[in-house]
mmCIF file of C-alpha atoms in Angstrom:
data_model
loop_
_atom_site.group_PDB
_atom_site.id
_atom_site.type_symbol
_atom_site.label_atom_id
_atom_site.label_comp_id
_atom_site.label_asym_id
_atom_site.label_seq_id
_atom_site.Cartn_x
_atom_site.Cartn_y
_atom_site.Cartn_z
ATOM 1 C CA UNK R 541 15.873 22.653 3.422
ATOM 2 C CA UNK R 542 17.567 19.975 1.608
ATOM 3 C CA UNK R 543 14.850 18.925 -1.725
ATOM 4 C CA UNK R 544 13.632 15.815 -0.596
ATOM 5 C CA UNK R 545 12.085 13.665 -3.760
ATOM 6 C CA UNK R 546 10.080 10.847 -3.572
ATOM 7 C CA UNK R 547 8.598 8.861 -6.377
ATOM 8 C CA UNK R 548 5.982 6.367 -5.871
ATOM 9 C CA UNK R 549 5.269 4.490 -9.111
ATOM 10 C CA UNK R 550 2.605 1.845 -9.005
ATOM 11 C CA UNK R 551 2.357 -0.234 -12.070
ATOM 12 C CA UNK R 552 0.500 -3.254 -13.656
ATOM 13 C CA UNK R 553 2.610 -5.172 -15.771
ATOM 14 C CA UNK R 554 2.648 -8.148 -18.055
ATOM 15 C CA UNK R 555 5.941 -8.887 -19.859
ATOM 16 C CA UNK R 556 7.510 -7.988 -23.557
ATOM 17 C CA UNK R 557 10.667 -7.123 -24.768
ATOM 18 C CA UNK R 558 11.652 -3.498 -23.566
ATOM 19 C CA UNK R 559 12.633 -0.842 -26.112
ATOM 20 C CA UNK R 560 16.030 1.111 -25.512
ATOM 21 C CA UNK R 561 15.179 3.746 -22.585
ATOM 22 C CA UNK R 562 18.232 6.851 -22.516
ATOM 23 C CA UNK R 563 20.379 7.298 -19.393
ATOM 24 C CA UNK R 564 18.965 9.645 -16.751
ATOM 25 C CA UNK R 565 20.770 11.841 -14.783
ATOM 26 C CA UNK R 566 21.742 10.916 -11.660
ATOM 27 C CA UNK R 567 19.964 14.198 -9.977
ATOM 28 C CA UNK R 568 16.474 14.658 -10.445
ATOM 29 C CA UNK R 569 15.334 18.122 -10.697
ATOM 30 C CA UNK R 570 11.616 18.727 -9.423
ATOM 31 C CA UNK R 571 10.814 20.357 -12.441
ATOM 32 C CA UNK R 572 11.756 17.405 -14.506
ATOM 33 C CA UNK R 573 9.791 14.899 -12.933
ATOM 34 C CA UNK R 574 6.242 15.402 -14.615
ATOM 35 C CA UNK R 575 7.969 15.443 -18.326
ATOM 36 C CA UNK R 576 10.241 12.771 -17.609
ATOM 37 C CA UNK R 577 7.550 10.414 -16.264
ATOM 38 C CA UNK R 578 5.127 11.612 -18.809
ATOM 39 C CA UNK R 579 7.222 9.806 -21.404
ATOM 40 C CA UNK R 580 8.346 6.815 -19.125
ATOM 41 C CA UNK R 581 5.658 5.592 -17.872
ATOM 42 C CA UNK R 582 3.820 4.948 -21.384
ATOM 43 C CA UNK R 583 7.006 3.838 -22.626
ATOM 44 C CA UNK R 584 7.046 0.889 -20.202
ATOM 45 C CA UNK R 585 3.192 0.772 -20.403
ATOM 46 C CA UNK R 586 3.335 -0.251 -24.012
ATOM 47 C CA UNK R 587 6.693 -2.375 -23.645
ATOM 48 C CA UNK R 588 5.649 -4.272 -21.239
ATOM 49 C CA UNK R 589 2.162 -4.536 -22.479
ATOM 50 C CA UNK R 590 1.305 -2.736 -18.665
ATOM 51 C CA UNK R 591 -2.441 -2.352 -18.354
ATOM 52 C CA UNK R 592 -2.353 0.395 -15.841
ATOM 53 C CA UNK R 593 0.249 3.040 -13.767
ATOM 54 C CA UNK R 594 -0.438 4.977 -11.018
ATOM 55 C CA UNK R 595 1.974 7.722 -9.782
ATOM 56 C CA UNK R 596 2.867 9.955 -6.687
ATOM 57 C CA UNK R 597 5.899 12.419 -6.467
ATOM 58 C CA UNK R 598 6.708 14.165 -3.595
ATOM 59 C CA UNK R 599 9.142 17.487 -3.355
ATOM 60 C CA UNK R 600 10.220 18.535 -0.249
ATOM 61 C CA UNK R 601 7.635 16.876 1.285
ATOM 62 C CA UNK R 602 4.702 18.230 -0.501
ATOM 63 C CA UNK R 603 3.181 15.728 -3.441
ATOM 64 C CA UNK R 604 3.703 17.314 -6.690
ATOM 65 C CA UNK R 605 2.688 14.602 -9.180
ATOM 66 C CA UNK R 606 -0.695 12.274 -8.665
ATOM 67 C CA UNK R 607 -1.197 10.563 -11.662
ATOM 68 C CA UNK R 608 -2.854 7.120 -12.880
ATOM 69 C CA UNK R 609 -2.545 5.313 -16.421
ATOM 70 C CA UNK R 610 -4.215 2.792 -18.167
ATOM 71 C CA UNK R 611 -6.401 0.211 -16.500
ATOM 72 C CA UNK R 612 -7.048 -2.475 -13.172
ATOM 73 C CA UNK R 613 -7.180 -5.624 -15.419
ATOM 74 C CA UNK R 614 -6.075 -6.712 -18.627
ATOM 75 C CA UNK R 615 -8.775 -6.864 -21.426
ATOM 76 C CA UNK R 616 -11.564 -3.762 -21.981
ATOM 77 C CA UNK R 617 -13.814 -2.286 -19.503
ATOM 78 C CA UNK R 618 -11.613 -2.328 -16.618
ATOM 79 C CA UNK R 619 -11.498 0.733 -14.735
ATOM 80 C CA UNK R 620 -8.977 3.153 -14.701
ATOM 81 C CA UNK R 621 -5.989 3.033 -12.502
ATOM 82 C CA UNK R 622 -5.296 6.626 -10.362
ATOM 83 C CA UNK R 623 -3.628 7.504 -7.610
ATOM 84 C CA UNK R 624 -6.124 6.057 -5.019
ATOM 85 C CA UNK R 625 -5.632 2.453 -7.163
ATOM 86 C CA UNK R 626 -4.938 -0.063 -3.894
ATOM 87 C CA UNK R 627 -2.042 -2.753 -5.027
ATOM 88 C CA UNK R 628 -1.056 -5.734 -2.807
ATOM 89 C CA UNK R 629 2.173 -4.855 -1.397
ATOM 90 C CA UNK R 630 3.582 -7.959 -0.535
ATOM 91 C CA UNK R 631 6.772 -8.180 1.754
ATOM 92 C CA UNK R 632 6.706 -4.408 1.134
ATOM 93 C CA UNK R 633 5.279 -4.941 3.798
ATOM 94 C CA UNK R 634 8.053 -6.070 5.887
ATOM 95 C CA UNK R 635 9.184 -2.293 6.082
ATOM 96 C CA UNK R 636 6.529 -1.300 7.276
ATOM 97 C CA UNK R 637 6.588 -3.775 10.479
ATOM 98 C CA UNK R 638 10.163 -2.916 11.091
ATOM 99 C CA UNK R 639 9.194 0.775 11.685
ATOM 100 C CA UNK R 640 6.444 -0.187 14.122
ATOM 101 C CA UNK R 641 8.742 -2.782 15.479
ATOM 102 C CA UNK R 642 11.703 0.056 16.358
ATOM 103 C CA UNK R 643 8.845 2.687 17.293
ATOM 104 C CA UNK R 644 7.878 0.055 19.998
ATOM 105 C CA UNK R 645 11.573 -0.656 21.142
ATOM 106 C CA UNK R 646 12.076 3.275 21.835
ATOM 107 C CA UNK R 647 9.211 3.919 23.634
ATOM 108 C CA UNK R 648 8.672 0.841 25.732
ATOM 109 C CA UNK R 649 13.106 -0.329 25.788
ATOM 110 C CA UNK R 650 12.393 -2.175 29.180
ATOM 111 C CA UNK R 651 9.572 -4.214 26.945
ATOM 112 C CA UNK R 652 11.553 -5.007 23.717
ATOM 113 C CA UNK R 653 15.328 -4.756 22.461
ATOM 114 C CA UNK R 654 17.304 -5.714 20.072
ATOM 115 C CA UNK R 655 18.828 -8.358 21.554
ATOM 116 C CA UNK R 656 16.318 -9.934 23.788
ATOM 117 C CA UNK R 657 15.267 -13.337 23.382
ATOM 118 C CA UNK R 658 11.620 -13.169 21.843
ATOM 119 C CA UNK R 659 10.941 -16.790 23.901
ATOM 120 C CA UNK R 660 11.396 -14.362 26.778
ATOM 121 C CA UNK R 661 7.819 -13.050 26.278
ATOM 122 C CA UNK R 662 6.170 -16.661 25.938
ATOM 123 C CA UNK R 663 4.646 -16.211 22.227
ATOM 124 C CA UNK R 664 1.738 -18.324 21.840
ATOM 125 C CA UNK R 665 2.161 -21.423 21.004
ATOM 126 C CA UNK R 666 3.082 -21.768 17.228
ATOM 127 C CA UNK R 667 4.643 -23.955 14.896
ATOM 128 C CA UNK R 668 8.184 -23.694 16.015
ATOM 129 C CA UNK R 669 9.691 -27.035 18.349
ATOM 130 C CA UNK R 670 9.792 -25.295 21.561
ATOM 131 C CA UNK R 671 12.333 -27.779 22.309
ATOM 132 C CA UNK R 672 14.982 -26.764 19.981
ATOM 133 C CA UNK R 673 16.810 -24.401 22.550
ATOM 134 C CA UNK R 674 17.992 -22.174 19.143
ATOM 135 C CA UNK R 675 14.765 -20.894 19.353
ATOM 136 C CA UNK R 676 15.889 -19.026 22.839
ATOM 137 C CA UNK R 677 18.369 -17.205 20.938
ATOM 138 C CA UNK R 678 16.230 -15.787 18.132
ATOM 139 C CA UNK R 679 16.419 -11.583 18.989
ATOM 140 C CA UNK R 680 14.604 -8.933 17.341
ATOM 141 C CA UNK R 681 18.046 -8.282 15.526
ATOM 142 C CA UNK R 682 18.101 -11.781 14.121
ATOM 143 C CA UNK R 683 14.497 -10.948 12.723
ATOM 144 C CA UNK R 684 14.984 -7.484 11.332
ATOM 145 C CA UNK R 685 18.318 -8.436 9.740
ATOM 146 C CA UNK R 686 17.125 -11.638 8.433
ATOM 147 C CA UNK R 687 19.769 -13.872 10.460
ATOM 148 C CA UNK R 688 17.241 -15.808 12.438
ATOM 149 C CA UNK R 689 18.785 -19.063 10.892
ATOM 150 C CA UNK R 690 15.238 -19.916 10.194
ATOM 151 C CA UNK R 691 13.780 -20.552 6.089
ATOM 152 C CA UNK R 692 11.771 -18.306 4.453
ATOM 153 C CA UNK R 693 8.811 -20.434 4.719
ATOM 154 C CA UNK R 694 8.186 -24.181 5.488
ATOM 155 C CA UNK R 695 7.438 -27.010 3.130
ATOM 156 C CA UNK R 696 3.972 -27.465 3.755
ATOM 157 C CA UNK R 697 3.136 -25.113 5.926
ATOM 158 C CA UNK R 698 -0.540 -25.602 5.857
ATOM 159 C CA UNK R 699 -3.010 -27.971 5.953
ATOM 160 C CA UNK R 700 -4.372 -30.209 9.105
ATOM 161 C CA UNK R 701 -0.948 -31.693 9.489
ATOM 162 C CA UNK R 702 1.709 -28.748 8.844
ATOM 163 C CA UNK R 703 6.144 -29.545 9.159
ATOM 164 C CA UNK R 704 7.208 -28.172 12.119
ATOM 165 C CA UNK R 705 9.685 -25.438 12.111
ATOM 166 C CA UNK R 706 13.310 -26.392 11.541
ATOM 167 C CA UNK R 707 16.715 -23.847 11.788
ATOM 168 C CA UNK R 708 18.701 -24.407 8.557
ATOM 169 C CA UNK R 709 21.370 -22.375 10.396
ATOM 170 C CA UNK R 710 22.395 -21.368 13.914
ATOM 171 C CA UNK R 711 20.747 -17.929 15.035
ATOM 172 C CA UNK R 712 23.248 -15.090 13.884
ATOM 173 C CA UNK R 713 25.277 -16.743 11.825
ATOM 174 C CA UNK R 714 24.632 -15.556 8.310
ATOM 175 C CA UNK R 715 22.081 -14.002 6.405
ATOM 176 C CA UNK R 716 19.040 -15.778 4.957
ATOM 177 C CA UNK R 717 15.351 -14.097 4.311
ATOM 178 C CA UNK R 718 12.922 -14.984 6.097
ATOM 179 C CA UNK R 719 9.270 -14.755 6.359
ATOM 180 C CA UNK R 720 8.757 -17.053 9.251
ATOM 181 C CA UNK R 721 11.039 -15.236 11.121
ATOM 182 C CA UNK R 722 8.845 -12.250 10.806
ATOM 183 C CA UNK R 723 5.968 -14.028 11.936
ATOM 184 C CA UNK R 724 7.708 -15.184 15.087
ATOM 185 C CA UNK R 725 8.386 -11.423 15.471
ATOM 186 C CA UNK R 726 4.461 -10.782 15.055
ATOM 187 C CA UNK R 727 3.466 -13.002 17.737
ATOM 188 C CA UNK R 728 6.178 -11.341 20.337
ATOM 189 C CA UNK R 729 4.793 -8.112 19.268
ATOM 190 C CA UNK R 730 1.010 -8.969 19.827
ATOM 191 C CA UNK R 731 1.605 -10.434 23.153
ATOM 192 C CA UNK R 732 3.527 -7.102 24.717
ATOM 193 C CA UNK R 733 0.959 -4.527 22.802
ATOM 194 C CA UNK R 734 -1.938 -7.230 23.982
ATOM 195 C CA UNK R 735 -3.146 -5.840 19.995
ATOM 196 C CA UNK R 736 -3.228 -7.417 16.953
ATOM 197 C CA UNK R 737 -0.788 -6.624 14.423
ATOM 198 C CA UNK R 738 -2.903 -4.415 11.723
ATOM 199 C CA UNK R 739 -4.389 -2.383 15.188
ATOM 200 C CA UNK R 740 -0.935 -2.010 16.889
ATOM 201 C CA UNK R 741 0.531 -0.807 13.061
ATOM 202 C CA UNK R 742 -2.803 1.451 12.432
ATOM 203 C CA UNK R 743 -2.058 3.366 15.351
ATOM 204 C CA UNK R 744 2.253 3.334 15.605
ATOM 205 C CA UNK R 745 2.832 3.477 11.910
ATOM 206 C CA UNK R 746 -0.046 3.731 9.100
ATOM 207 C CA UNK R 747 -1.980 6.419 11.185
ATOM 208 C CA UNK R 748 0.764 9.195 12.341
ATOM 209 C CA UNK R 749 2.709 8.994 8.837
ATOM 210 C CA UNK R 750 -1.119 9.429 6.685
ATOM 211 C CA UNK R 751 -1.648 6.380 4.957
ATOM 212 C CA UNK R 752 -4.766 6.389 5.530
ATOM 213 C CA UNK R 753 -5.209 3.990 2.696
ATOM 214 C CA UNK R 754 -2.896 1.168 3.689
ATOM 215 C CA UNK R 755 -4.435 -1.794 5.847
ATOM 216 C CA UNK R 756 -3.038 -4.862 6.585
ATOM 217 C CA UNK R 757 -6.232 -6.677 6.414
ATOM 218 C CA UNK R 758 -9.010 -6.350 3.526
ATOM 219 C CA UNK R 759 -10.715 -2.774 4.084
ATOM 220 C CA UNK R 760 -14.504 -2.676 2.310
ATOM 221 C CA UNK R 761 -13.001 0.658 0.769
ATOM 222 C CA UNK R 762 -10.911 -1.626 -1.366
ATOM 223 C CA UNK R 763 -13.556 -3.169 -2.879
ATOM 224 C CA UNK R 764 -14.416 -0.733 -6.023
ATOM 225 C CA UNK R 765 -10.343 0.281 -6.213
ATOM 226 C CA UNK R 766 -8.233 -2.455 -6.625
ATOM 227 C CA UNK R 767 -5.857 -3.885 -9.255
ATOM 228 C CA UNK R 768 -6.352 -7.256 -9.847
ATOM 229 C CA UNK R 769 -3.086 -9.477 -10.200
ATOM 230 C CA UNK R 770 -1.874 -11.011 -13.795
ATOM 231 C CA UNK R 771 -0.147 -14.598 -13.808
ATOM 232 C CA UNK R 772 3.109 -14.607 -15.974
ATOM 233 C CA UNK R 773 0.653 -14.607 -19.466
ATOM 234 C CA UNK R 774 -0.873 -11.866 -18.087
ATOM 235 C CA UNK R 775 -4.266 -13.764 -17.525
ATOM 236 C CA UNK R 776 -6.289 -12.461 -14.160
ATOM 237 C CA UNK R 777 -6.275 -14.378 -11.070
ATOM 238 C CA UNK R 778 -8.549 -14.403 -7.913
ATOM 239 C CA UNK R 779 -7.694 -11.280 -5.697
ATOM 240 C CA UNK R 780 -6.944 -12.436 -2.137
ATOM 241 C CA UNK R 781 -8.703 -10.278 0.743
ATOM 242 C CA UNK R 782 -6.482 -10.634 3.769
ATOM 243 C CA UNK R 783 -8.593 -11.375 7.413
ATOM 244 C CA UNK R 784 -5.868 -11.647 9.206
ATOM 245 C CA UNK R 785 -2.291 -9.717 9.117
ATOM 246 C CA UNK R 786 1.066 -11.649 8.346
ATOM 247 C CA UNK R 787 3.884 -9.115 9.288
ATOM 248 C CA UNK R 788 5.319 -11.155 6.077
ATOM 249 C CA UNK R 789 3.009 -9.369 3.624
ATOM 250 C CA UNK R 790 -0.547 -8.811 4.046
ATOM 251 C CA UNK R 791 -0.195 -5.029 3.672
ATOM 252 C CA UNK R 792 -2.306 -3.668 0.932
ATOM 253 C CA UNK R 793 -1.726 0.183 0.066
ATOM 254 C CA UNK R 794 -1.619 3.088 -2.676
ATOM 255 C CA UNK R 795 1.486 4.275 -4.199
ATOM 256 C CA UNK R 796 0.565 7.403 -2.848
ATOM 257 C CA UNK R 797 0.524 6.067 0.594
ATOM 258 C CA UNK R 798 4.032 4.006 0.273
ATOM 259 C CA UNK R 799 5.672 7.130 -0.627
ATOM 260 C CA UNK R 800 4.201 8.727 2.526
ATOM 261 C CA UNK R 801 5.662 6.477 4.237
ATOM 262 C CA UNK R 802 9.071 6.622 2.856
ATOM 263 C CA UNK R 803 9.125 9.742 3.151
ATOM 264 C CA UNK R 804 9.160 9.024 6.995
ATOM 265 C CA UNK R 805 11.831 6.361 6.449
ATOM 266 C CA UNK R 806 14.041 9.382 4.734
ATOM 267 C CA UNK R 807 13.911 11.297 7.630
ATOM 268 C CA UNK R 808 14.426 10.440 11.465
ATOM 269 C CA UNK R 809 13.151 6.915 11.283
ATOM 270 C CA UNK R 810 11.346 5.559 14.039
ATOM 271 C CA UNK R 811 13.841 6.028 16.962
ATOM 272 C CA UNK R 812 14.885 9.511 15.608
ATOM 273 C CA UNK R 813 18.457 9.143 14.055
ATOM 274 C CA UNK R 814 17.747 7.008 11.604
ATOM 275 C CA UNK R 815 20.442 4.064 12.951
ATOM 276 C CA UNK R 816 17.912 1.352 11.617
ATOM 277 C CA UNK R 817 19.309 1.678 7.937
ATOM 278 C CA UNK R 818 22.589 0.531 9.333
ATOM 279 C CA UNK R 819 24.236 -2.642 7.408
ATOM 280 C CA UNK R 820 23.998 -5.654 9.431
ATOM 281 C CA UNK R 821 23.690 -9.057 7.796
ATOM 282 C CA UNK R 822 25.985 -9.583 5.135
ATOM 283 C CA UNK R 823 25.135 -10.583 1.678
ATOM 284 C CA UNK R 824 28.291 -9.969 -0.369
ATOM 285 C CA UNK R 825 30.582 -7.253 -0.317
ATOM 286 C CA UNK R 826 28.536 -4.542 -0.960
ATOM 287 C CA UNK R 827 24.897 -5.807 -0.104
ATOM 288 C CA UNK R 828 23.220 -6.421 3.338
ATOM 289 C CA UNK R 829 20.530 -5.671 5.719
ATOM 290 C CA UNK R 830 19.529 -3.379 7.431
ATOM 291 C CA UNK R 831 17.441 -3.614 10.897
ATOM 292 C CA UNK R 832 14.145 -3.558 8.596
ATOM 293 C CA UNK R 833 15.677 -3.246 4.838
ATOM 294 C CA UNK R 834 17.850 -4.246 2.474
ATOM 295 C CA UNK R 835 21.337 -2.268 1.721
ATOM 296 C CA UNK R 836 23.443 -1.874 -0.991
ATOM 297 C CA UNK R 837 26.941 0.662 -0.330
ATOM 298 C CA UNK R 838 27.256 3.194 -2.581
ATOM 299 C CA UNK R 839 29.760 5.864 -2.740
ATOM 300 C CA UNK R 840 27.333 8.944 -3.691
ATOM 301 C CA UNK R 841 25.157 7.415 -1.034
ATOM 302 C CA UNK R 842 24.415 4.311 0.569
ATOM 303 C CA UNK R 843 20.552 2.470 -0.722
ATOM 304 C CA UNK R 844 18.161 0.805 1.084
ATOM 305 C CA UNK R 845 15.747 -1.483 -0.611
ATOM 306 C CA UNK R 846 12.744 -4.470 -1.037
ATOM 307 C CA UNK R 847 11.052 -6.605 -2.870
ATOM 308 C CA UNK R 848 7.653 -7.787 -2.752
ATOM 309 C CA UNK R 849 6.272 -11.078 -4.773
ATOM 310 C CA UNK R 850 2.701 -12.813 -3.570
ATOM 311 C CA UNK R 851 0.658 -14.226 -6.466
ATOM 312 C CA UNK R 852 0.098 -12.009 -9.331
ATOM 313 C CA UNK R 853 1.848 -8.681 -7.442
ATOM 314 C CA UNK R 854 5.210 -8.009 -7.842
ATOM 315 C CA UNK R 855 7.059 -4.776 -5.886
ATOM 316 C CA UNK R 856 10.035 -2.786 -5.515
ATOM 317 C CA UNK R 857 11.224 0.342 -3.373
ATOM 318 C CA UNK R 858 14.423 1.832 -2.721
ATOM 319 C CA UNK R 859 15.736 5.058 -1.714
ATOM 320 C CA UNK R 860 18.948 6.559 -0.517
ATOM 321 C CA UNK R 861 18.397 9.152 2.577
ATOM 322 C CA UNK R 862 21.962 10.757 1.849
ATOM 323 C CA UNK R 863 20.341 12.072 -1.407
ATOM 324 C CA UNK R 864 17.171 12.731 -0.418
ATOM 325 C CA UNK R 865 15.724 9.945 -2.969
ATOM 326 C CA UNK R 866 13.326 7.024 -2.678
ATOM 327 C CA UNK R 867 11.169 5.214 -5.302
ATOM 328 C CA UNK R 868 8.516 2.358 -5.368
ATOM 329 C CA UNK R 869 6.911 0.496 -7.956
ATOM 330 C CA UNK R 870 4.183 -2.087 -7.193
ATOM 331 C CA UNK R 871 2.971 -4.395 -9.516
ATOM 332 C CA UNK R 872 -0.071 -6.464 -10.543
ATOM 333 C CA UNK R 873 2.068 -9.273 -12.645
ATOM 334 C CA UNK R 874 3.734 -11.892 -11.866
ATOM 335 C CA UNK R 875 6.648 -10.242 -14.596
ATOM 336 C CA UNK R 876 5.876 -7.143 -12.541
ATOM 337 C CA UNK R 877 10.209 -6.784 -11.684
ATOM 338 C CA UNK R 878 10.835 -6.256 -15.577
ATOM 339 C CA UNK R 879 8.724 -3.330 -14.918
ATOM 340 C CA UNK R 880 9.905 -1.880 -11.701
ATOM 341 C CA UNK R 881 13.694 -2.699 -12.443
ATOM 342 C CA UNK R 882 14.289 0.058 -14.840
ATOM 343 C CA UNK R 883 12.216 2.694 -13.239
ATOM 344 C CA UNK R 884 14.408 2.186 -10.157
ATOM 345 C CA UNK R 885 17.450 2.560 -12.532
ATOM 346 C CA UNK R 886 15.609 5.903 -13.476
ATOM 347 C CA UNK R 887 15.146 7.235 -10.617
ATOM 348 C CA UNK R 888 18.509 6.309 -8.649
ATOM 349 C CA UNK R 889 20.509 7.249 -11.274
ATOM 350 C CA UNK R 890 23.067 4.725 -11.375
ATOM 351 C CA UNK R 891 24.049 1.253 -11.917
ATOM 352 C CA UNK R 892 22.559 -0.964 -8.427
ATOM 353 C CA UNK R 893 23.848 -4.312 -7.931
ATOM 354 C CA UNK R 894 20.981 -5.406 -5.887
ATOM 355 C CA UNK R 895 18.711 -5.221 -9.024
ATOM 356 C CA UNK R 896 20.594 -8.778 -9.547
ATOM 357 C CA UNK R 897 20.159 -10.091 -6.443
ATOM 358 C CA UNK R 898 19.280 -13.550 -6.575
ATOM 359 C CA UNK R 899 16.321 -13.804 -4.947
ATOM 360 C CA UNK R 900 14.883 -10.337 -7.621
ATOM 361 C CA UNK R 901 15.784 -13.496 -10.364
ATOM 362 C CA UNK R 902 13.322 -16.196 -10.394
#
């Protein structure tokens, strides 16, 4: 059996000049991993003036590395992060949906594809103008491949009086992220499972791979474990407790968990041949989407990938399933990407384009 390694590396970070880290190889040898990360992570810790790590590896399936560092919150008498620390995923989360979203497609095809209208299933009524007819051409596909032709999220999207929600492009015809367009998806979903989101994901997604530490809504077993998020001067701010899923990012999880679940995404996939990693959208000339995840072409093996950012957490995954390799960071800091960006760099072994990605640079 091919080695399959994952690394999960969950990290709470504030921000400070980084000290020169040396090349890694681009293959990772199991036996490697625990003295390579055992000089690392503390590197970065102290760099970045990181409170706390926590880290899974897994080889050939089987974890071989559970690990936490440091501590929750900035400042003394935090707890200690480990490897059951829970971390706000953000739209790590949208990976997560996708899976449950082509789990549902290949058991129930005469219920949802691709390429059906979602206004053939009569969401609830949302914010969207029912009587733009663009919103009768919005697929599944659109969604997953972020070509909805919808924003990421309205102006003023809450409040008594919310904007409606506008196209800034025609459905289909060019890429642009969107959380909305998730949340359309969510509502489509819910009405053909007749489940909410976080019950429908429980039992298709979070359940059967084992993270049975993941929710998508505030779990009371959270309570004594979480990391708190850091604004950009690493100061603490209020930790949100989801009570209702958003497809977009409500998902809160362990790094542990995440690389449970990538392991999944490195093998079949969710319909069994793994076709959902397939490039899509287009970005540029070598970075897309997926049906679920970012892509980036690479000639010793094509990467997927995400980001994550919701107030105070940053995140990052991305693996390659022709090499067997995946990787995740998730972050407590609002500079939590000048964490997560070189670890990635670690652990893929060579230089990755999407690091630079536009939307990775705000």
């Amino acid at each position: 059996m091919r080695a399959l390694v994952v690394i999960a590396v969950a990290l709470v970070a504030a921000c400070s000049p980084p000290s020169e880290l040396p090349p890694m190889s681009d293959s990772l040898a199991a036996a490697d991993l625990e003295a390579d990360l055992a000089s690392l992570v503390p590197l970065l810790l102290s760099d970045y003036n990181v409170p706390g790590a926590s880290v899974a590896v897994l080889v050939d399936g089987e974890v071989v590395l559970a690990r936490g560092y440091g501590q929750r919150q900035a400042g003394g008498g935090s707890m200690p992060v480990d490897e059951n620390t829970v971390f706000q995923a953000a739209s790590l989360s949208k990976p997560v949906v996708a899976f449950g979203v082509h789990r549902l497609m290949a058991e129930r095809p005469t219920a949802l594809s691709l390429d059906q209208p979602l206004m053939a299933h009569r969401p609830p009524p949302g914010p969207y103008d029912e009587d733009d007819p663009r919103f009768g051409e919005v697929t599944p596909r659109h969604v997953l491949s972020h070509s909805t032709g919808l924003p990421n999220w309205r102006p003023n999207d809450s409040g008594p009086n919310p904007e409606p929600l506008k196209f800034r492009r025609d459905p289909g015809t060019d890429f642009g992220y969107s959380g909305e367009g998730y949340l359309y998806l969510q509502r489509v979903v819910e009405r053909i499972t007749g489940e909410t989101l976080d019950r429908y994901l429980r039992r298709t997604v979070l359940d059967p791979v084992g993270m049975a530490d993941s929710s998508f809504l505030w779990e009371a077993s959270f309570d004594d474990r979480y990391a708190s998020p850091h604004d950009k001067k690493g100061r603490p701010r209020e930790k949100y407790r989801p009570r209702q899923a958003s497809a977009a990012g409500t998902l809160h999880t362990t790094a542990v968990d995440y690389a449970r679940f990538l392991q999944a995404v490195l093998g079949d996939g969710p319909d069994g041949t793994g076709a959902w990693l397939a490039k899509e959208s287009t970005i540029d000339s070598s970075l897309g989407w997926a049906l679920g995840v970012g892509y980036e072409a690479k000639a010793q093996g094509d990467v997927f990938w995400q980001w994550g950012d919701d107030g105070g957490f940053k995140a990052l995954m991305a693996g390659s399933r022709e090499r067997g390799v995946a990787v995740v960071v998730l972050t407590n800091s609002d500079r939590g990407l000048n964490v997560a960006r070189p670890v990635v760099e670690r652990v893929l072994g060579s230089e990755l384009q999407f690091l630079d990605y536009r939307m990775l640079n705000y």
